Amino acid sequence: MTDDKDVLRDVWFGRIPTCFTLYQDEITEREAEPYYLLLPRISYLTLVTDKVKKHFQKVMRQEEVSEIWFEYEGTPLKWHYPIGLLFDLHASNTALPWSITVHFKNFPEKDLLHCHSKDVIEAHFMACIKEADALKHKSQVINEMQKKDHKQLWMGLQNDKFEQFWAINRKLMEYPPEDNGFRYIPFRIYQATTERPFIQKLFRPIASGGQLHTLGDLLKEVCPSAITPEDGEQKTQVMIHGIEPMLETPIQWLSEHMSYPDNFLHISIIPRPTD
Amino acid sequence: TQDLGDGYLSKTHFQVRNRHIPPDLKEKNNDNAEQMLFAHVEEPLDDSQAAGVCSTEEVVRYEYHVLYSSSYQVPVLYFRACFLDGRPLTLDEIWGSVHASYQDRLQEGPWDTITQQEHPILGQPFFVLHPCRTNEFISAVLGGSQEHHRHTNYIILWLSTVGPVVGLNLPLSYAKLAPEQSTDADL
């Protein structure tokens, strides 16, 4: 029987084979070959694509290069969303490798946050962790930690060090023995078809009678259209880390085992493939 | 506490750099994404004053939104700024335009203070004044006002404290409350 801890490793080491192609209108001195890379699902585009940037900059003139940004089938990709979320939301039911287009000009100011250095990614990552702990523990656990512990979470992510990361993160997954779970569950639900970028609401993992709330309970409460079948057919898939967890799964367990390193459950609602 | 749902407060004003023009404030509660635009740009008295001061690059259009963070249970100030030609201000330019009194605090921890983030309803990049410290200083002030039996509107208190950091100044008329607003039920 698989240990729950194996789930933590499977989540951490998930990878997406990706092919990066330079946008055709970028001006190059010679032809740019595509670049292939296995992207970590749990990380961020701008954190893991230094080699991609170097590869394409080699064939471009310095003055043609400004801030790098990525796009998939015309949609600018938000670097501040984890890679696995971007893939599940936009490309999960398409053939691998994932084809991403690389741009160095015309940064889409209205769509994307700037990312001029790794400090920006670190600030964003830590802000998410802090918000998650505000929900889980009224910020008590994160505030009790020293600065070096915060740094260790970031370094663990940046250097792909599972043990280093979880040595600290396990404290963020604990709760008082008298409770049966966190105060509220940190989650965001994404649907590519809606105006609104995501749904985030207060949701308790334990019902007033003491029963554990499930993934189905969460969806019924905050996004009922995701699980209501139209004409008896389920038109959507509920996806986390590339899989469809059973709706009966306790949300407390999902939060402890299938959150991203930022401590949020990022859930995608996508159209079910018809064939 | 009231569930604000998808609504947010929004206001736009123009500001000439290095010379503050107090806007005529009329706020509207917005349930959709419409912004109310009101311009109050000073007309130059003569041509010699126009040169160098009233060029469009010097005028900045600020847009402020007040949203409620259910995670921190406090209001959060989102804003964006661009020049009249449409060019948005960079994070460095925003940091540079923070009021002089707050520059030291900003230098201490810029990444804890103002950062660029995705607007949770519009999905577009905005600058955000971090809510982490809000509870600390608001509680301290509220505690004091309760002791002295002063009536307090939480939003006005919060906005008059954080607003000036990013160029949003409330006129004194906001301090005058209608009698029915000033009850302890507000807190």
Short mmCIF file of C-alpha atoms in Angstrom, two decimals:
data_model
loop_
_atom_site.label_atom_id
_atom_site.label_comp_id
_atom_site.label_asym_id
_atom_site.label_seq_id
_atom_site.Cartn_x
_atom_site.Cartn_y
_atom_site.Cartn_z
CA MET A 1 0.00 0.00 0.00
CA THR A 2 1.46 3.36 -1.03
CA ASP A 3 2.51 5.54 1.82
CA ASP A 4 1.01 9.04 1.91
CA LYS A 5 4.56 10.40 1.88
CA ASP A 6 5.10 8.91 -1.58
CA VAL A 7 2.40 11.27 -2.84
CA LEU A 8 4.51 14.21 -1.66
CA ARG A 9 7.45 12.95 -3.74
CA ASP A 10 5.31 12.24 -6.82
CA VAL A 11 3.92 15.77 -6.67
CA TRP A 12 7.36 17.35 -6.20
CA PHE A 13 9.07 15.44 -9.02
CA GLY A 14 6.34 15.76 -11.66
CA ARG A 15 7.69 16.98 -15.00
CA ILE A 16 6.25 18.24 -18.30
CA PRO A 17 8.22 17.73 -21.52
CA THR A 18 8.25 21.09 -23.28
CA CYS A 19 9.44 22.43 -26.62
CA PHE A 20 10.36 26.13 -26.70
CA THR A 21 10.26 27.88 -30.09
CA LEU A 22 11.29 31.47 -30.76
CA TYR A 23 8.51 33.71 -32.06
CA GLN A 24 8.89 34.04 -35.84
CA ASP A 25 8.90 37.87 -35.83
CA GLU A 26 11.87 38.09 -33.49
CA ILE A 27 14.93 39.31 -35.37
CA THR A 28 17.77 36.79 -35.44
CA GLU A 29 21.23 36.64 -36.96
CA ARG A 30 20.81 32.99 -37.81
CA GLU A 31 18.06 30.39 -37.54
CA ALA A 32 16.91 29.58 -34.03
CA GLU A 33 16.59 25.87 -33.21
CA PRO A 34 13.81 24.86 -30.81
CA TYR A 35 14.90 24.05 -27.25
CA TYR A 36 13.60 21.03 -25.34
CA LEU A 37 13.31 20.93 -21.55
CA LEU A 38 11.55 18.92 -18.82
CA LEU A 39 9.74 21.54 -16.73
CA PRO A 40 9.01 20.91 -13.03
CA ARG A 41 5.26 21.13 -12.44
CA ILE A 42 5.75 22.75 -9.04
CA SER A 43 8.01 25.58 -10.14
CA TYR A 44 7.62 28.85 -12.08
CA LEU A 45 8.52 29.54 -15.72
CA THR A 46 10.93 32.39 -15.06
CA LEU A 47 12.72 30.36 -12.38
CA VAL A 48 13.60 27.40 -14.61
CA THR A 49 14.18 28.89 -18.07
CA ASP A 50 17.63 30.53 -17.80
CA LYS A 51 18.96 27.96 -20.30
CA VAL A 52 16.11 28.71 -22.70
CA LYS A 53 16.92 32.43 -22.54
CA LYS A 54 20.64 31.82 -23.13
CA HIS A 55 19.93 29.49 -26.04
CA PHE A 56 17.87 32.04 -27.96
CA GLN A 57 19.93 35.08 -27.01
CA LYS A 58 22.91 33.42 -28.74
CA VAL A 59 21.24 33.99 -32.14
CA MET A 60 19.91 37.48 -31.43
CA ARG A 61 21.51 40.89 -31.30
CA GLN A 62 21.73 42.48 -27.83
CA GLU A 63 19.51 45.44 -28.79
CA GLU A 64 16.69 43.12 -29.87
CA VAL A 65 16.46 41.51 -26.44
CA SER A 66 14.35 42.84 -23.62
CA GLU A 67 12.28 41.03 -20.99
CA ILE A 68 11.49 37.42 -21.93
CA TRP A 69 7.87 36.25 -21.91
CA PHE A 70 6.08 33.07 -22.92
CA GLU A 71 2.93 32.36 -24.83
CA TYR A 72 0.86 29.27 -25.68
CA GLU A 73 -1.44 29.41 -28.73
CA GLY A 74 -1.76 33.20 -28.45
CA THR A 75 -2.29 33.29 -24.70
CA PRO A 76 0.47 35.00 -22.67
CA LEU A 77 1.50 32.60 -19.89
CA LYS A 78 1.41 34.03 -16.37
CA TRP A 79 4.80 33.20 -14.89
CA HIS A 80 3.44 33.73 -11.39
CA TYR A 81 1.18 30.66 -11.79
CA PRO A 82 2.92 27.31 -11.18
CA ILE A 83 3.91 25.52 -14.40
CA GLY A 84 1.73 22.48 -13.66
CA LEU A 85 -1.31 24.73 -13.27
CA LEU A 86 -0.62 26.49 -16.59
CA PHE A 87 -0.29 23.14 -18.37
CA ASP A 88 -3.41 21.57 -16.81
CA LEU A 89 -5.45 24.69 -17.53
CA HIS A 90 -4.36 25.32 -21.12
CA ALA A 91 -2.87 22.17 -22.62
CA SER A 92 -3.58 19.05 -20.60
CA ASN A 93 -5.54 17.25 -23.29
CA THR A 94 -3.15 18.02 -26.13
CA ALA A 95 -0.24 15.97 -27.45
CA LEU A 96 3.14 16.19 -25.75
CA PRO A 97 5.59 17.91 -25.85
CA TRP A 98 3.96 21.14 -24.72
CA SER A 99 4.79 23.79 -27.35
CA ILE A 100 5.58 27.17 -25.87
CA THR A 101 6.53 30.26 -27.90
CA VAL A 102 9.28 32.53 -26.58
CA HIS A 103 9.15 36.34 -26.99
CA PHE A 104 11.71 39.08 -26.29
CA LYS A 105 9.72 42.09 -27.48
CA ASN A 106 6.33 43.78 -27.01
CA PHE A 107 5.87 42.70 -23.41
CA PRO A 108 2.08 42.50 -22.79
CA GLU A 109 1.80 45.06 -19.97
CA LYS A 110 -1.93 44.51 -19.55
CA ASP A 111 -1.65 40.74 -19.07
CA LEU A 112 1.60 39.83 -17.38
CA LEU A 113 3.44 40.85 -14.25
CA HIS A 114 7.04 41.91 -14.79
CA CYS A 115 9.81 39.60 -13.59
CA HIS A 116 13.08 41.47 -13.75
CA SER A 117 14.92 39.27 -11.23
CA LYS A 118 14.69 36.15 -9.07
CA ASP A 119 13.83 38.45 -6.14
CA VAL A 120 10.44 39.08 -7.71
CA ILE A 121 9.73 35.34 -7.86
CA GLU A 122 10.89 34.86 -4.27
CA ALA A 123 8.68 37.74 -3.06
CA HIS A 124 5.69 36.30 -4.87
CA PHE A 125 6.32 32.75 -3.61
CA MET A 126 6.72 33.89 0.00
CA ALA A 127 3.62 36.09 -0.21
CA CYS A 128 1.58 33.02 -1.28
CA ILE A 129 2.99 30.93 1.56
CA LYS A 130 2.14 33.68 4.05
CA GLU A 131 -1.38 34.01 2.76
CA ALA A 132 -1.86 30.22 2.95
CA ASP A 133 -0.73 30.26 6.57
CA ALA A 134 -3.03 33.17 7.35
CA LEU A 135 -5.85 30.87 6.27
CA LYS A 136 -4.56 27.69 7.93
CA HIS A 137 -3.16 29.02 11.20
CA LYS A 138 -3.97 32.76 11.46
CA SER A 139 -0.31 33.25 10.43
CA GLN A 140 0.94 31.82 13.75
CA VAL A 141 3.19 29.13 12.29
CA ILE A 142 4.83 31.28 9.57
CA ASN A 143 5.36 34.20 11.98
CA GLU A 144 7.03 31.96 14.57
CA MET A 145 9.60 30.81 12.02
CA GLN A 146 12.94 32.52 11.68
CA LYS A 147 14.04 34.31 8.52
CA LYS A 148 16.42 31.44 7.76
CA ASP A 149 13.50 28.99 7.71
CA HIS A 150 11.69 31.19 5.18
CA LYS A 151 14.87 31.27 3.12
CA GLN A 152 15.10 27.49 3.28
CA LEU A 153 11.64 27.11 1.75
CA TRP A 154 12.67 29.32 -1.15
CA MET A 155 16.09 27.68 -1.60
CA GLY A 156 14.47 24.24 -1.53
CA LEU A 157 12.19 25.24 -4.38
CA GLN A 158 14.86 27.07 -6.35
CA ASN A 159 17.36 24.19 -6.14
CA ASP A 160 14.83 21.37 -6.43
CA LYS A 161 15.68 19.99 -2.95
CA PHE A 162 12.69 17.99 -1.68
CA GLU A 163 14.14 17.14 1.76
CA GLN A 164 15.39 20.67 2.41
CA PHE A 165 11.97 22.10 1.52
CA TRP A 166 9.88 19.64 3.51
CA ALA A 167 12.07 19.92 6.63
CA ILE A 168 10.40 23.32 7.08
CA ASN A 169 7.16 22.88 5.15
CA ARG A 170 6.03 19.98 7.38
CA LYS A 171 5.48 22.56 10.17
CA LEU A 172 3.06 24.42 7.90
CA MET A 173 1.12 21.17 7.47
CA GLU A 174 0.58 20.53 11.19
CA TYR A 175 -2.43 21.49 13.28
CA PRO A 176 -3.30 21.45 17.00
CA PRO A 177 -4.28 17.97 18.29
CA GLU A 178 -7.66 19.24 19.48
CA ASP A 179 -8.57 20.29 15.91
CA ASN A 180 -8.98 17.85 13.08
CA GLY A 181 -7.52 20.10 10.44
CA PHE A 182 -6.65 23.63 9.35
CA ARG A 183 -8.81 26.66 10.09
CA TYR A 184 -9.52 27.27 6.40
CA ILE A 185 -8.19 25.51 3.29
CA PRO A 186 -5.94 27.56 0.96
CA PHE A 187 -7.26 26.89 -2.55
CA ARG A 188 -7.88 28.58 -5.89
CA ILE A 189 -10.10 27.26 -8.66
CA TYR A 190 -9.30 28.23 -12.25
CA GLN A 191 -11.41 28.03 -15.38
CA ALA A 192 -9.97 29.24 -18.70
CA THR A 193 -13.45 30.15 -19.94
CA THR A 194 -14.31 32.74 -17.28
CA GLU A 195 -13.46 36.48 -17.05
CA ARG A 196 -12.41 36.17 -13.46
CA PRO A 197 -8.90 34.77 -13.05
CA PHE A 198 -9.79 32.42 -10.15
CA ILE A 199 -12.23 31.69 -7.35
CA GLN A 200 -10.96 31.87 -3.78
CA LYS A 201 -13.24 31.77 -0.73
CA LEU A 202 -13.14 30.84 2.95
CA PHE A 203 -13.83 27.13 3.34
CA ARG A 204 -13.51 24.99 6.45
CA PRO A 205 -12.15 21.42 6.14
CA ILE A 206 -14.35 20.13 8.99
CA ALA A 207 -18.12 20.41 9.11
CA SER A 208 -19.88 21.59 12.27
CA GLY A 209 -20.80 17.98 13.08
CA GLY A 210 -17.13 16.94 12.86
CA GLN A 211 -17.19 15.20 9.47
CA LEU A 212 -14.43 15.84 6.98
CA HIS A 213 -15.47 17.97 4.01
CA THR A 214 -14.61 16.47 0.63
CA LEU A 215 -13.41 17.89 -2.69
CA GLY A 216 -17.00 17.45 -3.90
CA ASP A 217 -18.27 19.50 -0.94
CA LEU A 218 -15.84 22.30 -1.80
CA LEU A 219 -16.89 22.39 -5.45
CA LYS A 220 -20.59 22.23 -4.62
CA GLU A 221 -20.14 25.25 -2.35
CA VAL A 222 -17.93 27.53 -4.46
CA CYS A 223 -18.21 26.28 -8.04
CA PRO A 224 -21.29 24.08 -8.47
CA SER A 225 -21.24 24.29 -12.28
CA ALA A 226 -18.03 22.23 -12.21
CA ILE A 227 -19.77 19.11 -10.98
CA THR A 228 -23.34 19.45 -12.15
CA PRO A 229 -23.80 17.24 -15.16
CA GLU A 230 -25.56 18.86 -18.11
CA ASP A 231 -28.06 16.46 -19.66
CA GLY A 232 -26.68 13.69 -17.47
CA GLU A 233 -23.18 14.09 -18.94
CA GLN A 234 -20.18 15.38 -17.04
CA LYS A 235 -18.85 18.11 -19.33
CA THR A 236 -15.86 19.10 -17.20
CA GLN A 237 -12.82 17.59 -15.51
CA VAL A 238 -11.54 18.64 -12.10
CA MET A 239 -7.76 18.44 -12.30
CA ILE A 240 -4.93 18.80 -9.78
CA HIS A 241 -1.32 17.98 -10.79
CA GLY A 242 -2.53 16.35 -13.98
CA ILE A 243 -4.91 13.90 -12.31
CA GLU A 244 -8.61 13.85 -11.41
CA PRO A 245 -8.84 13.06 -7.67
CA MET A 246 -12.02 11.35 -6.53
CA LEU A 247 -14.61 13.87 -5.36
CA GLU A 248 -14.94 11.87 -2.13
CA THR A 249 -11.35 12.73 -1.13
CA PRO A 250 -11.22 14.71 2.13
CA ILE A 251 -10.13 18.28 1.33
CA GLN A 252 -7.91 18.30 4.45
CA TRP A 253 -5.91 15.37 3.03
CA LEU A 254 -5.67 17.07 -0.37
CA SER A 255 -4.42 20.25 1.26
CA GLU A 256 -1.71 18.36 3.17
CA HIS A 257 -0.57 16.17 0.30
CA MET A 258 -1.37 17.82 -3.01
CA SER A 259 -0.77 21.48 -2.41
CA TYR A 260 1.91 23.19 -4.45
CA PRO A 261 5.03 24.39 -2.58
CA ASP A 262 3.22 27.72 -2.07
CA ASN A 263 0.82 25.71 0.16
CA PHE A 264 -2.17 26.37 -2.10
CA LEU A 265 -4.32 23.76 -3.85
CA HIS A 266 -4.50 25.06 -7.43
CA ILE A 267 -7.47 23.34 -9.06
CA SER A 268 -8.28 23.47 -12.79
CA ILE A 269 -11.76 23.02 -14.23
CA ILE A 270 -11.35 22.09 -17.88
CA PRO A 271 -13.57 20.79 -20.66
CA ARG A 272 -13.73 17.00 -20.77
CA PRO A 273 -12.32 15.69 -24.06
CA THR A 274 -15.09 14.34 -26.24
CA ASP A 275 -13.41 11.32 -27.82
CA THR B 1 -19.00 40.77 8.66
CA GLN B 2 -20.65 41.71 5.44
CA ASP B 3 -19.79 39.65 2.36
CA LEU B 4 -18.69 42.14 -0.26
CA GLY B 5 -18.90 39.54 -3.02
CA ASP B 6 -17.55 40.82 -6.32
CA GLY B 7 -17.79 44.51 -5.63
CA TYR B 8 -14.98 46.95 -5.15
CA LEU B 9 -14.55 50.71 -4.75
CA SER B 10 -12.69 52.49 -7.48
CA LYS B 11 -11.48 56.01 -8.11
CA THR B 12 -9.29 57.68 -10.69
CA HIS B 13 -7.45 60.94 -10.46
CA PHE B 14 -4.73 62.82 -12.25
CA GLN B 15 -1.63 64.11 -10.59
CA VAL B 16 1.10 66.31 -11.93
CA ARG B 17 4.44 65.06 -10.73
CA ASN B 18 6.08 67.30 -8.09
CA ARG B 19 2.93 69.34 -7.77
CA HIS B 20 -0.09 67.79 -6.13
CA ILE B 21 -3.52 68.77 -7.43
CA PRO B 22 -6.24 67.77 -4.99
CA PRO B 23 -8.92 65.98 -6.94
CA ASP B 24 -12.61 66.51 -6.50
CA LEU B 25 -13.56 63.26 -4.87
CA LYS B 26 -16.70 61.42 -5.73
CA GLU B 27 -16.56 57.72 -5.01
CA LYS B 28 -18.91 55.17 -6.40
CA ASN B 29 -19.60 51.63 -5.28
CA ASN B 30 -18.88 49.55 -8.35
CA ASP B 31 -20.43 46.17 -8.87
CA ASN B 32 -19.06 45.91 -12.36
CA ALA B 33 -15.74 46.97 -13.83
CA GLU B 34 -16.75 50.55 -14.74
CA GLN B 35 -14.49 53.30 -13.48
CA MET B 36 -15.69 56.81 -12.90
CA LEU B 37 -13.31 59.26 -14.43
CA PHE B 38 -13.03 62.81 -13.27
CA ALA B 39 -10.25 65.10 -14.35
CA HIS B 40 -9.04 68.07 -12.41
CA VAL B 41 -5.94 69.23 -14.21
CA GLU B 42 -4.94 72.80 -13.60
CA GLU B 43 -4.97 75.07 -16.65
CA PRO B 44 -1.69 76.97 -17.12
CA LEU B 45 -2.02 80.70 -16.53
CA ASP B 46 0.11 81.61 -19.52
CA ASP B 47 2.21 79.97 -22.20
CA SER B 48 5.45 80.40 -20.32
CA GLN B 49 4.12 78.27 -17.50
CA ALA B 50 2.83 75.61 -19.85
CA ALA B 51 6.26 74.62 -21.13
CA GLY B 52 7.93 71.95 -19.05
CA VAL B 53 5.13 71.52 -16.51
CA CYS B 54 2.00 70.59 -18.36
CA SER B 55 3.52 68.30 -20.99
CA THR B 56 1.62 65.02 -21.10
CA GLU B 57 4.60 62.99 -19.83
CA GLU B 58 4.41 64.82 -16.52
CA VAL B 59 0.79 63.98 -15.84
CA VAL B 60 0.11 60.62 -14.24
CA ARG B 61 -3.28 58.94 -14.20
CA TYR B 62 -3.81 56.95 -11.01
CA GLU B 63 -6.54 54.38 -10.61
CA TYR B 64 -7.28 53.09 -7.11
CA HIS B 65 -9.36 50.07 -6.16
CA VAL B 66 -10.28 48.99 -2.65
CA LEU B 67 -10.86 45.26 -2.35
CA TYR B 68 -11.47 43.04 0.62
CA SER B 69 -9.05 40.20 1.40
CA SER B 70 -10.93 37.29 2.92
CA SER B 71 -7.60 35.65 3.78
CA TYR B 72 -6.38 38.58 5.94
CA GLN B 73 -9.87 39.98 6.67
CA VAL B 74 -8.76 43.51 5.89
CA PRO B 75 -9.28 45.94 3.02
CA VAL B 76 -6.47 46.03 0.44
CA LEU B 77 -5.49 48.95 -1.77
CA TYR B 78 -4.78 48.09 -5.41
CA PHE B 79 -3.64 50.81 -7.80
CA ARG B 80 -2.16 51.36 -11.19
CA ALA B 81 -0.60 54.38 -12.78
CA CYS B 82 0.23 55.43 -16.29
CA PHE B 83 1.28 58.52 -18.16
CA LEU B 84 -1.25 60.14 -20.47
CA ASP B 85 0.36 58.49 -23.49
CA GLY B 86 -0.55 55.12 -22.00
CA ARG B 87 2.89 54.10 -20.77
CA PRO B 88 2.50 52.39 -17.40
CA LEU B 89 4.80 53.33 -14.53
CA THR B 90 7.39 50.71 -13.60
CA LEU B 91 7.73 49.33 -10.09
CA ASP B 92 10.87 51.44 -9.61
CA GLU B 93 8.98 54.59 -10.64
CA ILE B 94 6.19 53.70 -8.22
CA TRP B 95 8.70 53.13 -5.40
CA GLY B 96 10.29 56.45 -6.28
CA SER B 97 6.97 58.30 -6.07
CA VAL B 98 6.10 57.05 -2.58
CA HIS B 99 5.68 59.96 -0.16
CA ALA B 100 8.95 61.18 1.38
CA SER B 101 7.83 60.31 4.94
CA TYR B 102 7.50 56.66 3.97
CA GLN B 103 10.69 56.28 1.94
CA ASP B 104 12.69 54.91 4.90
CA ARG B 105 10.14 52.20 5.64
CA LEU B 106 10.03 51.39 1.93
CA GLN B 107 13.83 51.07 1.66
CA GLU B 108 13.80 48.70 4.67
CA GLY B 109 11.58 46.25 2.93
CA PRO B 110 10.34 47.20 -0.53
CA TRP B 111 9.18 43.67 -1.24
CA ASP B 112 7.02 43.76 1.91
CA THR B 113 5.46 47.05 1.01
CA ILE B 114 4.47 47.62 -2.62
CA THR B 115 4.62 44.93 -5.26
CA GLN B 116 2.99 44.17 -8.57
CA GLN B 117 0.20 41.59 -8.36
CA GLU B 118 -2.69 40.23 -10.37
CA HIS B 119 -6.02 41.95 -9.61
CA PRO B 120 -8.19 39.07 -8.28
CA ILE B 121 -11.28 40.19 -10.19
CA LEU B 122 -9.94 41.83 -13.35
CA GLY B 123 -6.93 39.53 -13.76
CA GLN B 124 -4.69 42.45 -14.78
CA PRO B 125 -1.42 43.66 -13.22
CA PHE B 126 -1.86 46.22 -10.45
CA PHE B 127 0.39 47.50 -7.70
CA VAL B 128 -0.63 46.47 -4.20
CA LEU B 129 0.05 47.90 -0.78
CA HIS B 130 0.65 44.84 1.40
CA PRO B 131 -2.02 44.15 4.01
CA CYS B 132 0.26 42.18 6.38
CA ARG B 133 0.89 45.11 8.70
CA THR B 134 -2.59 46.64 8.39
CA ASN B 135 -4.11 44.84 11.37
CA GLU B 136 -1.29 45.91 13.68
CA PHE B 137 -1.58 49.64 13.23
CA ILE B 138 -5.33 49.76 12.67
CA SER B 139 -5.94 47.88 15.94
CA ALA B 140 -3.66 50.28 17.77
CA VAL B 141 -5.55 53.30 16.48
CA LEU B 142 -8.99 51.76 16.94
CA GLY B 143 -8.11 50.86 20.51
CA GLY B 144 -7.26 54.48 21.19
CA SER B 145 -10.42 55.87 19.64
CA GLN B 146 -12.66 53.48 21.57
CA GLU B 147 -11.04 54.64 24.79
CA HIS B 148 -11.87 58.23 23.96
CA HIS B 149 -15.36 57.38 22.71
CA ARG B 150 -14.58 58.76 19.30
CA HIS B 151 -16.68 57.39 16.48
CA THR B 152 -14.74 55.62 13.80
CA ASN B 153 -15.45 54.48 10.28
CA TYR B 154 -12.97 51.66 9.66
CA ILE B 155 -12.60 52.22 5.92
CA ILE B 156 -11.99 55.96 6.26
CA LEU B 157 -9.49 55.31 9.05
CA TRP B 158 -7.64 52.71 7.00
CA LEU B 159 -7.71 54.65 3.73
CA SER B 160 -6.56 57.91 5.32
CA THR B 161 -3.58 56.01 6.79
CA VAL B 162 -2.44 53.96 3.80
CA GLY B 163 -3.68 56.16 0.96
CA PRO B 164 -1.15 58.99 1.29
CA VAL B 165 1.70 56.47 1.00
CA VAL B 166 0.74 56.06 -2.65
CA GLY B 167 -0.58 59.49 -3.51
CA LEU B 168 -4.20 59.00 -2.48
CA ASN B 169 -5.15 61.85 -0.18
CA LEU B 170 -8.59 62.16 1.36
CA PRO B 171 -9.95 65.67 1.92
CA LEU B 172 -10.93 66.61 5.46
CA SER B 173 -14.62 66.48 4.56
CA TYR B 174 -14.31 62.68 4.84
CA ALA B 175 -13.83 63.16 8.58
CA LYS B 176 -17.32 64.55 8.92
CA LEU B 177 -19.68 61.62 9.29
CA ALA B 178 -23.44 61.50 9.08
CA PRO B 179 -24.76 60.71 12.60
CA GLU B 180 -26.27 57.36 11.63
CA GLN B 181 -22.88 56.11 10.41
CA SER B 182 -21.04 56.66 13.62
CA THR B 183 -22.16 53.74 15.75
CA ASP B 184 -20.14 50.98 17.38
CA ALA B 185 -21.84 48.58 15.00
CA ASP B 186 -19.32 49.78 12.40
CA LEU B 187 -16.44 48.09 14.20
#
